[in-house]
Amino acid sequence: MSLYREVDAFRVDDERRRVLEKVVNDIEVRIRINGGMDQRFTASPQALEEFATGYLLGEGLVDSVDDILSIEISDNIIDAEIESGDLDIRRELVMGSDCFGGWRQRVEMVEPVDSDFRVRADDIFRAFKRMVNSAVVWRMTGGTHVAALVTGDEFRVFEDVSRHVAVDKVIGSGAMDGVNFGESFIVYSGRMPADMLIKVVRAGVPIIASNAAPTSSGYDAAQRTGLTMLGFVRGKRFNIYSHPERII
């Protein structure tokens, strides 16, 4: 299934006329975990295995890819089998992560990111430019978010209608390839609430940079978990909101 499709539209300029426009393709995706826990998302149809892997890691349902026993995908339904362990406790964290203030109350349950990795400001700007240039569907439709994981010379980029899912996909792709998250950084489009930043911290990525703004919950989470958070990356400037020692 394509990331976009063409639809009829009417453009009004000097006169109303029929045109063929591209729109981003969004579908409902279900993740069923151990045959019980059932989560539903709106997402783009590509890279669903990467999405599932990143979601399981980012939500703390597994500690590593070794805890994922299998992922099977049929149409838009993902069936994941994981090491059960304390799944009931972890399920409560997932269910509460999107509620107002949910991660403010639970951030102390997240292991802080531990990395001495540092990045030059110019590397951030170059990665951001490369991410934007890779965002083909965004340029066609304006309807996606984009995220990229940068590890040395390796560059993984995904677009999705959901900013959370775009981040899940880059984390999942990196985990499936065994990258060193502690020597990586993420650039991405979109605002930065706490529940999204926690995904990054759980993966062990020490730096995230966005062209948008943090929320107050995101600011609190970044400060408390050791994450270096950059916002308003535009042109040749950005703001560093937490742990600036990693930017040189």
mmCIF file of N, CA and C in Angstrom, residues 69-132:
data_model
loop_
_atom_site.group_PDB
_atom_site.id
_atom_site.type_symbol
_atom_site.label_atom_id
_atom_site.label_comp_id
_atom_site.label_asym_id
_atom_site.label_seq_id
_atom_site.Cartn_x
_atom_site.Cartn_y
_atom_site.Cartn_z
ATOM 1 N N LEU A 69 9.500 -12.389 20.909
ATOM 2 C CA LEU A 69 9.553 -13.761 20.408
ATOM 3 C C LEU A 69 9.131 -13.845 18.955
ATOM 4 N N SER A 70 8.110 -13.081 18.574
ATOM 5 C CA SER A 70 7.676 -13.089 17.179
ATOM 6 C C SER A 70 6.797 -11.872 16.912
ATOM 7 N N ILE A 71 6.805 -11.435 15.652
ATOM 8 C CA ILE A 71 5.891 -10.392 15.176
ATOM 9 C C ILE A 71 5.309 -10.892 13.858
ATOM 10 N N GLU A 72 4.001 -11.043 13.815
ATOM 11 C CA GLU A 72 3.322 -11.483 12.600
ATOM 12 C C GLU A 72 2.338 -10.404 12.171
ATOM 13 N N ILE A 73 2.338 -10.093 10.867
ATOM 14 C CA ILE A 73 1.520 -9.001 10.351
ATOM 15 C C ILE A 73 0.581 -9.544 9.293
ATOM 16 N N SER A 74 -0.707 -9.273 9.460
ATOM 17 C CA SER A 74 -1.724 -9.629 8.472
ATOM 18 C C SER A 74 -2.572 -8.400 8.213
ATOM 19 N N ASP A 75 -2.434 -7.859 7.004
ATOM 20 C CA ASP A 75 -3.087 -6.601 6.664
ATOM 21 C C ASP A 75 -2.662 -5.534 7.675
ATOM 22 N N ASN A 76 -3.610 -5.006 8.432
ATOM 23 C CA ASN A 76 -3.278 -3.942 9.390
ATOM 24 C C ASN A 76 -3.279 -4.443 10.831
ATOM 25 N N ILE A 77 -3.193 -5.750 11.033
ATOM 26 C CA ILE A 77 -3.184 -6.328 12.375
ATOM 27 C C ILE A 77 -1.809 -6.917 12.655
ATOM 28 N N ILE A 78 -1.217 -6.504 13.760
ATOM 29 C CA ILE A 78 0.101 -6.977 14.168
ATOM 30 C C ILE A 78 -0.063 -7.826 15.423
ATOM 31 N N ASP A 79 0.355 -9.070 15.341
ATOM 32 C CA ASP A 79 0.334 -9.956 16.504
ATOM 33 C C ASP A 79 1.764 -10.130 17.000
ATOM 34 N N ALA A 80 2.008 -9.690 18.227
ATOM 35 C CA ALA A 80 3.343 -9.766 18.818
ATOM 36 C C ALA A 80 3.317 -10.697 20.019
ATOM 37 N N GLU A 81 4.296 -11.578 20.064
ATOM 38 C CA GLU A 81 4.495 -12.432 21.231
ATOM 39 C C GLU A 81 5.781 -11.989 21.916
ATOM 40 N N ILE A 82 5.684 -11.692 23.205
ATOM 41 C CA ILE A 82 6.854 -11.218 23.946
ATOM 42 C C ILE A 82 7.007 -12.022 25.231
ATOM 43 N N GLU A 83 8.206 -11.961 25.805
ATOM 44 C CA GLU A 83 8.397 -12.531 27.129
ATOM 45 C C GLU A 83 7.464 -11.823 28.088
ATOM 46 N N SER A 84 6.596 -12.573 28.756
ATOM 47 C CA SER A 84 5.517 -11.946 29.523
ATOM 48 C C SER A 84 6.026 -11.212 30.753
ATOM 49 N N GLY A 85 6.828 -11.843 31.573
ATOM 50 C CA GLY A 85 7.385 -11.190 32.754
ATOM 51 C C GLY A 85 6.326 -10.449 33.552
ATOM 52 N N ASP A 86 6.590 -9.153 33.787
ATOM 53 C CA ASP A 86 5.656 -8.327 34.545
ATOM 54 C C ASP A 86 4.773 -7.519 33.602
ATOM 55 N N LEU A 87 4.179 -8.203 32.617
ATOM 56 C CA LEU A 87 3.392 -7.521 31.586
ATOM 57 C C LEU A 87 2.225 -6.750 32.182
ATOM 58 N N ASP A 88 1.604 -7.269 33.242
ATOM 59 C CA ASP A 88 0.459 -6.566 33.830
ATOM 60 C C ASP A 88 0.872 -5.200 34.364
ATOM 61 N N ILE A 89 2.024 -5.122 35.014
ATOM 62 C CA ILE A 89 2.504 -3.831 35.528
ATOM 63 C C ILE A 89 2.855 -2.908 34.376
ATOM 64 N N ARG A 90 3.522 -3.429 33.365
ATOM 65 C CA ARG A 90 3.916 -2.613 32.221
ATOM 66 C C ARG A 90 2.686 -2.129 31.453
ATOM 67 N N ARG A 91 1.651 -2.969 31.383
ATOM 68 C CA ARG A 91 0.427 -2.569 30.695
ATOM 69 C C ARG A 91 -0.177 -1.333 31.344
ATOM 70 N N GLU A 92 -0.140 -1.246 32.657
ATOM 71 C CA GLU A 92 -0.694 -0.082 33.350
ATOM 72 C C GLU A 92 0.052 1.191 32.971
ATOM 73 N N LEU A 93 1.367 1.107 32.803
ATOM 74 C CA LEU A 93 2.146 2.278 32.391
ATOM 75 C C LEU A 93 1.767 2.719 30.997
ATOM 76 N N VAL A 94 1.585 1.761 30.083
ATOM 77 C CA VAL A 94 1.211 2.100 28.710
ATOM 78 C C VAL A 94 -0.168 2.755 28.685
ATOM 79 N N MET A 95 -1.112 2.190 29.400
ATOM 80 C CA MET A 95 -2.470 2.722 29.388
ATOM 81 C C MET A 95 -2.523 4.136 29.956
ATOM 82 N N GLY A 96 -1.627 4.448 30.885
ATOM 83 C CA GLY A 96 -1.642 5.778 31.495
ATOM 84 C C GLY A 96 -0.736 6.787 30.845
ATOM 85 N N SER A 97 0.053 6.356 29.835
ATOM 86 C CA SER A 97 1.099 7.238 29.309
ATOM 87 C C SER A 97 0.543 8.415 28.533
ATOM 88 N N ASP A 98 -0.654 8.307 27.962
ATOM 89 C CA ASP A 98 -1.195 9.397 27.166
ATOM 90 C C ASP A 98 -2.117 10.325 27.954
ATOM 91 N N CYS A 99 -2.401 9.996 29.211
ATOM 92 C CA CYS A 99 -3.282 10.855 29.978
ATOM 93 C C CYS A 99 -2.528 12.095 30.437
ATOM 94 N N PHE A 100 -3.266 13.160 30.755
ATOM 95 C CA PHE A 100 -2.620 14.416 31.141
ATOM 96 C C PHE A 100 -1.778 14.200 32.398
ATOM 97 N N GLY A 101 -0.509 14.552 32.292
ATOM 98 C CA GLY A 101 0.381 14.410 33.433
ATOM 99 C C GLY A 101 0.826 12.995 33.706
ATOM 100 N N GLY A 102 0.431 12.036 32.819
ATOM 101 C CA GLY A 102 0.728 10.638 33.094
ATOM 102 C C GLY A 102 2.205 10.369 33.300
ATOM 103 N N TRP A 103 3.052 10.857 32.369
ATOM 104 C CA TRP A 103 4.472 10.588 32.492
ATOM 105 C C TRP A 103 5.140 11.488 33.511
ATOM 106 N N ARG A 104 4.526 12.629 33.853
ATOM 107 C CA ARG A 104 5.091 13.437 34.938
ATOM 108 C C ARG A 104 5.119 12.626 36.231
ATOM 109 N N GLN A 105 4.093 11.800 36.419
ATOM 110 C CA GLN A 105 4.008 11.015 37.637
ATOM 111 C C GLN A 105 4.831 9.728 37.552
ATOM 112 N N ARG A 106 5.158 9.276 36.333
ATOM 113 C CA ARG A 106 5.804 7.977 36.170
ATOM 114 C C ARG A 106 7.259 8.082 35.714
ATOM 115 N N VAL A 107 7.749 9.298 35.502
ATOM 116 C CA VAL A 107 9.073 9.445 34.914
ATOM 117 C C VAL A 107 10.158 8.844 35.809
ATOM 118 N N GLU A 108 9.920 8.796 37.117
ATOM 119 C CA GLU A 108 10.930 8.219 38.007
ATOM 120 C C GLU A 108 11.042 6.701 37.814
ATOM 121 N N MET A 109 10.083 6.092 37.103
ATOM 122 C CA MET A 109 10.134 4.659 36.845
ATOM 123 C C MET A 109 10.930 4.341 35.578
ATOM 124 N N VAL A 110 11.435 5.369 34.904
ATOM 125 C CA VAL A 110 12.191 5.187 33.665
ATOM 126 C C VAL A 110 13.677 5.319 33.959
ATOM 127 N N GLU A 111 14.472 4.379 33.477
ATOM 128 C CA GLU A 111 15.922 4.421 33.669
ATOM 129 C C GLU A 111 16.495 5.602 32.887
ATOM 130 N N PRO A 112 17.205 6.519 33.538
ATOM 131 C CA PRO A 112 17.754 7.684 32.820
ATOM 132 C C PRO A 112 18.724 7.258 31.723
ATOM 133 N N VAL A 113 18.779 8.063 30.669
ATOM 134 C CA VAL A 113 19.710 7.779 29.589
ATOM 135 C C VAL A 113 21.139 8.000 30.095
ATOM 136 N N ASP A 114 22.026 7.075 29.751
ATOM 137 C CA ASP A 114 23.404 7.115 30.251
ATOM 138 C C ASP A 114 24.350 7.088 29.063
ATOM 139 N N SER A 115 24.854 8.253 28.661
ATOM 140 C CA SER A 115 25.742 8.311 27.510
ATOM 141 C C SER A 115 26.575 9.587 27.568
ATOM 142 N N ASP A 116 27.856 9.455 27.254
ATOM 143 C CA ASP A 116 28.752 10.605 27.146
ATOM 144 C C ASP A 116 28.881 11.090 25.703
ATOM 145 N N PHE A 117 28.029 10.568 24.830
ATOM 146 C CA PHE A 117 28.068 10.925 23.410
ATOM 147 C C PHE A 117 27.863 12.428 23.234
ATOM 148 N N ARG A 118 28.638 13.000 22.314
ATOM 149 C CA ARG A 118 28.498 14.424 22.016
ATOM 150 C C ARG A 118 28.392 14.626 20.508
ATOM 151 N N VAL A 119 27.711 15.703 20.116
ATOM 152 C CA VAL A 119 27.449 15.990 18.704
ATOM 153 C C VAL A 119 27.772 17.454 18.432
ATOM 154 N N ARG A 120 28.348 17.707 17.284
ATOM 155 C CA ARG A 120 28.590 19.086 16.862
ATOM 156 C C ARG A 120 27.296 19.706 16.336
ATOM 157 N N ALA A 121 27.142 20.991 16.570
ATOM 158 C CA ALA A 121 25.946 21.686 16.092
ATOM 159 C C ALA A 121 25.796 21.534 14.582
ATOM 160 N N ASP A 122 26.900 21.608 13.852
ATOM 161 C CA ASP A 122 26.828 21.469 12.393
ATOM 162 C C ASP A 122 26.290 20.107 11.979
ATOM 163 N N ASP A 123 26.574 19.061 12.774
ATOM 164 C CA ASP A 123 26.041 17.738 12.456
ATOM 165 C C ASP A 123 24.522 17.699 12.612
ATOM 166 N N ILE A 124 24.017 18.426 13.599
ATOM 167 C CA ILE A 124 22.566 18.526 13.778
ATOM 168 C C ILE A 124 21.936 19.198 12.561
ATOM 169 N N PHE A 125 22.486 20.313 12.141
ATOM 170 C CA PHE A 125 21.937 21.036 10.993
ATOM 171 C C PHE A 125 21.987 20.181 9.725
ATOM 172 N N ARG A 126 23.104 19.489 9.498
ATOM 173 C CA ARG A 126 23.221 18.653 8.298
ATOM 174 C C ARG A 126 22.211 17.513 8.328
ATOM 175 N N ALA A 127 22.056 16.876 9.487
ATOM 176 C CA ALA A 127 21.094 15.773 9.596
ATOM 177 C C ALA A 127 19.675 16.261 9.365
ATOM 178 N N PHE A 128 19.370 17.433 9.895
ATOM 179 C CA PHE A 128 18.017 17.956 9.726
ATOM 180 C C PHE A 128 17.733 18.259 8.253
ATOM 181 N N LYS A 129 18.718 18.845 7.573
ATOM 182 C CA LYS A 129 18.543 19.135 6.148
ATOM 183 C C LYS A 129 18.363 17.851 5.353
ATOM 184 N N ARG A 130 19.145 16.823 5.686
ATOM 185 C CA ARG A 130 19.017 15.549 4.984
ATOM 186 C C ARG A 130 17.662 14.919 5.245
ATOM 187 N N MET A 131 17.160 15.011 6.476
ATOM 188 C CA MET A 131 15.846 14.467 6.799
ATOM 189 C C MET A 131 14.762 15.148 5.972
ATOM 190 N N VAL A 132 14.796 16.464 5.919
ATOM 191 C CA VAL A 132 13.788 17.209 5.160
ATOM 192 C C VAL A 132 13.861 16.844 3.674
#
